[in-house]
Short mmCIF file of N, CA and C in Angstrom, two decimals:
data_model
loop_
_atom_site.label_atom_id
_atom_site.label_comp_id
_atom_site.label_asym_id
_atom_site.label_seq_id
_atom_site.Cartn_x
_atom_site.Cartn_y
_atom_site.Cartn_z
N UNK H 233 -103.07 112.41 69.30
CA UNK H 233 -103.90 111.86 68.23
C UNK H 233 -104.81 110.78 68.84
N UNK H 234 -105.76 110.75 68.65
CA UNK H 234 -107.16 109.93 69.13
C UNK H 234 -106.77 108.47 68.29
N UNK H 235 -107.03 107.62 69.66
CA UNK H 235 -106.69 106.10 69.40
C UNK H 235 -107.77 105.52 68.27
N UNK H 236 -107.62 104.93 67.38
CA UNK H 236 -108.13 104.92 66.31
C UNK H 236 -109.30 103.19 66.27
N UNK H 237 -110.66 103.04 66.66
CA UNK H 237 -111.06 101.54 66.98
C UNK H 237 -110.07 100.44 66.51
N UNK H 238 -110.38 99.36 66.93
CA UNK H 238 -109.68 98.37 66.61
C UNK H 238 -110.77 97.21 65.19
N UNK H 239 -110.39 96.70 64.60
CA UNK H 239 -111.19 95.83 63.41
C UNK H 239 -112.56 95.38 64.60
N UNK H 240 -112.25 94.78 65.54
CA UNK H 240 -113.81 94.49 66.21
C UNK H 240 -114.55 95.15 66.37
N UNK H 241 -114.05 96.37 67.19
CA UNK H 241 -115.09 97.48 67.34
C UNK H 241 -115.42 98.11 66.13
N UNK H 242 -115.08 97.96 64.81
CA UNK H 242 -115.42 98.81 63.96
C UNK H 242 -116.45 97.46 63.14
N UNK H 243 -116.13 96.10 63.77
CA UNK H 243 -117.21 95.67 63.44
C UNK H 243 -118.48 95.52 63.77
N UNK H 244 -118.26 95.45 64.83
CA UNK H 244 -119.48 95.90 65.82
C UNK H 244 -120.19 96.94 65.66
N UNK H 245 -119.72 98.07 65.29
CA UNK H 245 -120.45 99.40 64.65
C UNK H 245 -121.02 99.20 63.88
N UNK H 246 -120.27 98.50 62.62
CA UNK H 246 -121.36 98.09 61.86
C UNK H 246 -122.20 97.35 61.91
N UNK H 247 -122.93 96.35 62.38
CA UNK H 247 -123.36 95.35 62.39
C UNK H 247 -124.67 96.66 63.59
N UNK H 248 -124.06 97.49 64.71
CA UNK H 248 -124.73 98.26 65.55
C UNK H 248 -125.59 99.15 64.41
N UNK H 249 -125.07 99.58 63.63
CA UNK H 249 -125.58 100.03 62.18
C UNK H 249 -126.26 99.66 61.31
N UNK H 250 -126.33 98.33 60.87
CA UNK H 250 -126.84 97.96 60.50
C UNK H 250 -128.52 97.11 61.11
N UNK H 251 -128.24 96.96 61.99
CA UNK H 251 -129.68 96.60 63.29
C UNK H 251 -130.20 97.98 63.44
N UNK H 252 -129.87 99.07 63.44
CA UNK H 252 -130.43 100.40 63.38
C UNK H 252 -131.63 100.66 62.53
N UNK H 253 -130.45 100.20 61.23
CA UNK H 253 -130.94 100.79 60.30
C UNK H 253 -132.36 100.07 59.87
N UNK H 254 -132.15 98.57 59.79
CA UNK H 254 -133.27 97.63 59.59
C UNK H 254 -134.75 98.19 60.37
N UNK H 255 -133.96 98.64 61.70
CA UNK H 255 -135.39 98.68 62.71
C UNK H 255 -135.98 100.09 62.30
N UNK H 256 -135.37 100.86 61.61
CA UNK H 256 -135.71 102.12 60.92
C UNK H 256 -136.70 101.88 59.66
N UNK H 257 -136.45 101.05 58.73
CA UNK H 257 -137.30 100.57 57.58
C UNK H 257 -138.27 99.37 58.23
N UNK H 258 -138.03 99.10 59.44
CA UNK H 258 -139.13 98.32 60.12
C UNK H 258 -140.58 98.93 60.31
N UNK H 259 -139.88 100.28 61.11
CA UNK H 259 -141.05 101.39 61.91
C UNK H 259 -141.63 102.36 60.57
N UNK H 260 -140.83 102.56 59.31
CA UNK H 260 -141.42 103.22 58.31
C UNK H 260 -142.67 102.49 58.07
N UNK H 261 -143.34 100.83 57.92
CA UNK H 261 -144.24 100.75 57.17
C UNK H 261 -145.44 101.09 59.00
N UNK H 262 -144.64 101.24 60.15
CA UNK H 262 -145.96 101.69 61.15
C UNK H 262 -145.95 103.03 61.09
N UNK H 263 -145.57 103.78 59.90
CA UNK H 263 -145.99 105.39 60.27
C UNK H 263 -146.95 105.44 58.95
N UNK H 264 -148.01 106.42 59.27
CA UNK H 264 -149.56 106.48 58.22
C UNK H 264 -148.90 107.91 57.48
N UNK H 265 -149.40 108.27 56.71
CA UNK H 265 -149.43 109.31 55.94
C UNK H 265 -150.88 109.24 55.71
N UNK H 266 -151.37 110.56 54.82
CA UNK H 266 -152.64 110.51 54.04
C UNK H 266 -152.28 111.26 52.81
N UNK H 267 -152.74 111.38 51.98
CA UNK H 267 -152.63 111.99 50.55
C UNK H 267 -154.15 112.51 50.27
N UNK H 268 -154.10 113.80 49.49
CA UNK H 268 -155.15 113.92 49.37
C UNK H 268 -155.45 114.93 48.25
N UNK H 269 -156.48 115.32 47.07
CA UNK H 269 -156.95 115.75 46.53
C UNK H 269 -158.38 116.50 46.41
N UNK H 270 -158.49 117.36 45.31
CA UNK H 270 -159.70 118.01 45.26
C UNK H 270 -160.27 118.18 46.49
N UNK H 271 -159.84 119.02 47.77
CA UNK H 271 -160.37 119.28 48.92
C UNK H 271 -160.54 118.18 49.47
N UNK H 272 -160.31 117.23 49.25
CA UNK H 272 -160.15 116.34 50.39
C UNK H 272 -161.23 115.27 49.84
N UNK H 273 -161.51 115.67 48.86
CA UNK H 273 -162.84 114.36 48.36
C UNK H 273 -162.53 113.41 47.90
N UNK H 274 -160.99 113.05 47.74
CA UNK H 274 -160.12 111.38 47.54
C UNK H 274 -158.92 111.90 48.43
N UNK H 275 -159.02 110.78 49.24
CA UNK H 275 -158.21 110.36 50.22
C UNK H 275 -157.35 109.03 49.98
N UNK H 276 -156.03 109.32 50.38
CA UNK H 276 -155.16 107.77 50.23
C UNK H 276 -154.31 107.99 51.15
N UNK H 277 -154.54 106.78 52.23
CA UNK H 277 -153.94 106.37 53.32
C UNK H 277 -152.79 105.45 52.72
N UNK H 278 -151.87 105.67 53.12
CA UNK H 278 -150.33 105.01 52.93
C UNK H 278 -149.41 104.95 54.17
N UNK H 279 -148.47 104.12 53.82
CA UNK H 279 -147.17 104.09 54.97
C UNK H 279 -146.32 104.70 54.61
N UNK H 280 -145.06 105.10 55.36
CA UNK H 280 -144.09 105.53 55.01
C UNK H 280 -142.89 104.96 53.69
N UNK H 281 -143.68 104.17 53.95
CA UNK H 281 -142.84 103.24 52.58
C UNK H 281 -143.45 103.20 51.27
N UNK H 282 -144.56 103.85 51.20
CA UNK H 282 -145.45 103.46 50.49
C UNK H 282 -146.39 102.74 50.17
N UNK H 283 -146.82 101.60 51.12
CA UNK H 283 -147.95 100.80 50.60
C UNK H 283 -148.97 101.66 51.38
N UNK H 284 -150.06 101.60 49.40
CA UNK H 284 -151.54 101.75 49.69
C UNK H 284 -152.53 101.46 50.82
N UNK H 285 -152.73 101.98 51.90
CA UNK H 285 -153.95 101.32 52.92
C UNK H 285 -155.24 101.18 52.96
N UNK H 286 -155.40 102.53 52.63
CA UNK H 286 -156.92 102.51 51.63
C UNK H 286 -157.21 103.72 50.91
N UNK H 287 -158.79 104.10 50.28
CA UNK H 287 -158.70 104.73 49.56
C UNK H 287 -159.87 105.51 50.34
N UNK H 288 -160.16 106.77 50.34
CA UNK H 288 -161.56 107.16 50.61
C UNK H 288 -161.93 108.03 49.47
N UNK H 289 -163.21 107.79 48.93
CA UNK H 289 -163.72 108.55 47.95
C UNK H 289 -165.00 109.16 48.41
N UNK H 290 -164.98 110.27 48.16
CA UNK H 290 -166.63 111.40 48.33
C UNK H 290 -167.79 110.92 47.55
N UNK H 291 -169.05 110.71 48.70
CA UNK H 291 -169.88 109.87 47.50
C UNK H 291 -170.29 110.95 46.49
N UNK H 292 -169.99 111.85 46.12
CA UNK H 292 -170.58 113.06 45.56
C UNK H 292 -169.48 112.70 44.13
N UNK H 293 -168.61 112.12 44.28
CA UNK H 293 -167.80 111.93 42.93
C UNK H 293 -167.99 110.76 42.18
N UNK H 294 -169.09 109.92 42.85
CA UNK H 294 -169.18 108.59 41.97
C UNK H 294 -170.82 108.23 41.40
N UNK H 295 -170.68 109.28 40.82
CA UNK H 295 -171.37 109.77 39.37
C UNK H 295 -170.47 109.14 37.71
N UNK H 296 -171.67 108.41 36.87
CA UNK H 296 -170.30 108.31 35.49
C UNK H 296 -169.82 109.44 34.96
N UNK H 297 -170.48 110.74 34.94
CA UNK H 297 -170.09 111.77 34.08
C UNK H 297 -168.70 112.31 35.18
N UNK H 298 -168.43 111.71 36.47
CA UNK H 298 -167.15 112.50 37.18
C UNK H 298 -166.06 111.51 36.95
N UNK H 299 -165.98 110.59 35.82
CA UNK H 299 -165.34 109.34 35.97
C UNK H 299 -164.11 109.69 35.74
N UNK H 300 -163.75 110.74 35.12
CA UNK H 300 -161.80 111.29 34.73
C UNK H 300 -161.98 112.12 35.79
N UNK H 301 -162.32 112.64 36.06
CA UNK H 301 -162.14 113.52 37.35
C UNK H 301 -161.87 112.72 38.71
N UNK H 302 -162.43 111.74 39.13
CA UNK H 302 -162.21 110.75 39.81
C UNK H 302 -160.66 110.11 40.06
N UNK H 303 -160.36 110.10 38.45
CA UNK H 303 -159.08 108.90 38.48
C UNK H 303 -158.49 110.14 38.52
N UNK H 304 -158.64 111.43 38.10
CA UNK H 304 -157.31 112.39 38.16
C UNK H 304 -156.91 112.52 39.45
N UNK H 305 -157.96 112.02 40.56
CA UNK H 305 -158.01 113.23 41.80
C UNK H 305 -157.62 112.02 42.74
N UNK H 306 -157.61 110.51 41.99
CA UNK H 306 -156.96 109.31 42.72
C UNK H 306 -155.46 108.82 42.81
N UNK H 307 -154.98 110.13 41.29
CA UNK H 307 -153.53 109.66 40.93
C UNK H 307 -152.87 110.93 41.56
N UNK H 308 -154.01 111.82 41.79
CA UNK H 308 -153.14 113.01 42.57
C UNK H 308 -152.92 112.62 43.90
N UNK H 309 -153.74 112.44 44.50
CA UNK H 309 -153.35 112.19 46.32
C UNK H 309 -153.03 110.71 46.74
N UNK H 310 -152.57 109.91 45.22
CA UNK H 310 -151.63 108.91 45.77
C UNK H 310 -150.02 109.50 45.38
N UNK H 311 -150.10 110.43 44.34
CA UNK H 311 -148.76 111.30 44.10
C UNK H 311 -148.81 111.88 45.52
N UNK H 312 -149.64 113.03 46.64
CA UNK H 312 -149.77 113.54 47.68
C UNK H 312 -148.92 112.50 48.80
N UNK H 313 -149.64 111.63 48.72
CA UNK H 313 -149.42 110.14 49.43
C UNK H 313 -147.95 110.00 49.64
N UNK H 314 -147.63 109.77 48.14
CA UNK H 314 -146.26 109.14 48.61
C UNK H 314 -145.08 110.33 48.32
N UNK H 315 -145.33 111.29 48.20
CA UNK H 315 -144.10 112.59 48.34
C UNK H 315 -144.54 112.91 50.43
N UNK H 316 -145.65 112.50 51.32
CA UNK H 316 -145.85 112.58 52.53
C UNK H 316 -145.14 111.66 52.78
N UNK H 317 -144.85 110.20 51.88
CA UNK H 317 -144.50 109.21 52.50
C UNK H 317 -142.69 109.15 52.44
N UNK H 318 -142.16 109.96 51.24
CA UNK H 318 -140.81 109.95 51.49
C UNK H 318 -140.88 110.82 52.55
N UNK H 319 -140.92 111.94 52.42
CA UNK H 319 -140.96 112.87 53.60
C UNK H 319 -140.52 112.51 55.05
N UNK H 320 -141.69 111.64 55.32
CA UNK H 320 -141.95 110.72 56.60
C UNK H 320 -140.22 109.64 56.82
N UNK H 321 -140.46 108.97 55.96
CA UNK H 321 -139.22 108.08 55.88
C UNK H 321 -137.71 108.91 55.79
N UNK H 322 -137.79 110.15 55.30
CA UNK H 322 -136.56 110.48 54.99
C UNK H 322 -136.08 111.15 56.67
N UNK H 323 -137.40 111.56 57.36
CA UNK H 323 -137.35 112.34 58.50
C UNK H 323 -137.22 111.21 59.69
N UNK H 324 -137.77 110.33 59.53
CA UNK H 324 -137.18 108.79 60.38
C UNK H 324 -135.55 108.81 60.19
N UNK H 325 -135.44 108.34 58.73
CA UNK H 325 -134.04 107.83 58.94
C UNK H 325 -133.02 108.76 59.54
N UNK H 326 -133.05 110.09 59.29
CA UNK H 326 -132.13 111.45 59.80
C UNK H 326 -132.26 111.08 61.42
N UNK H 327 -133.34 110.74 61.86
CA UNK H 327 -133.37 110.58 63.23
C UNK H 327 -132.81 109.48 63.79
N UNK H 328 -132.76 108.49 62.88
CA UNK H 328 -132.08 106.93 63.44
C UNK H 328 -130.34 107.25 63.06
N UNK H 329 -129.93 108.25 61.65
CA UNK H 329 -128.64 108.41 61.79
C UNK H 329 -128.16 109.67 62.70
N UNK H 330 -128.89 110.28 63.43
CA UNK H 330 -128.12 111.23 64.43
C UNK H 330 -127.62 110.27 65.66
N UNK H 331 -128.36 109.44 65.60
CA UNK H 331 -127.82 108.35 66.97
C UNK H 331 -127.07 107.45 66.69
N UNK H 332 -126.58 107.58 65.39
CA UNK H 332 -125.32 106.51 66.24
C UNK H 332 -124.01 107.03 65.68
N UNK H 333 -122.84 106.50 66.11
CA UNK H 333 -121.82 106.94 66.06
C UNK H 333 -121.05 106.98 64.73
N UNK H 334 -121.21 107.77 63.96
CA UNK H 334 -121.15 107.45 62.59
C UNK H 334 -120.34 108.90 62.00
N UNK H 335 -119.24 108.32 61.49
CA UNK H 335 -118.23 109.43 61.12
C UNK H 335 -118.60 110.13 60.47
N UNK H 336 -118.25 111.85 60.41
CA UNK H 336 -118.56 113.09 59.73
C UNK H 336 -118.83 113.11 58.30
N UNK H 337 -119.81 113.45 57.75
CA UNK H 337 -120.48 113.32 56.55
C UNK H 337 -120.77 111.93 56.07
N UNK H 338 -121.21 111.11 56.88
CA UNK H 338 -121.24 109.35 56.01
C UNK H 338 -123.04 109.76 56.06
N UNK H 339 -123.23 108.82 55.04
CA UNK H 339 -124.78 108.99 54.89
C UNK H 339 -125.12 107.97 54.55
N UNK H 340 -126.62 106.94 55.59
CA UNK H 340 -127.13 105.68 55.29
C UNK H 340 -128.21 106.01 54.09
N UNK H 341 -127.93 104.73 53.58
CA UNK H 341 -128.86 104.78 52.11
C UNK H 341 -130.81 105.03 52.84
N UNK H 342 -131.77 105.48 51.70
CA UNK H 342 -132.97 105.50 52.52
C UNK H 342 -133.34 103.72 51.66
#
């Protein structure tokens, strides 16, 4: 039967776990996503975490008569945005929990 850590080393794991994990939600807000709508004529740059970076709009849409069309196509590819941006983050963290030593089926929060 496999010698089982002792209270230090299992504190140390954690604490090794927990510095992991931090530096994991560190590097999420340096990864970009883009979001995007109506062919690409609103653009929204985001992080993996979600904050807004900027916005790009087609000058061809900022006309008053395109003015709901505009906000539809701003709430779509920040929806785009941030389903890229869990994505991104969820595919970080899987990569920060394959490395460390972390017992069979445990799962870090995102």
């Amino acid at each position: 039967m496999p010698e089982l850590p002792d209270f230090d080393e299992i504190m140390k794991m954690a604490q090794n776990a927990q510095n992991e994990l931090q530096k994991a939600q560190d590097n999420l807000e340096k990864i970009e996503v883009e979001g995007a709508a109506g062919g690409g004529m609103v653009k929204i740059r985001a992080t993996a975490k979600g904050r807004i970076l900027g916005v790009d709009i087609d000058q061809s849409l900022l006309s008053p008569a395109e003015k709901t069309m505009v906000e539809d196509l701003i709430a779509a590819a920040i929806n785009d945005a941030r389903t890229k941006a869990d994505s991104a983050a969820a595919e970080e963290m899987l990569k920060m929990q394959t490395s460390l030593p972390l017992p069979p089926g445990f799962k870090l929060p995102l």
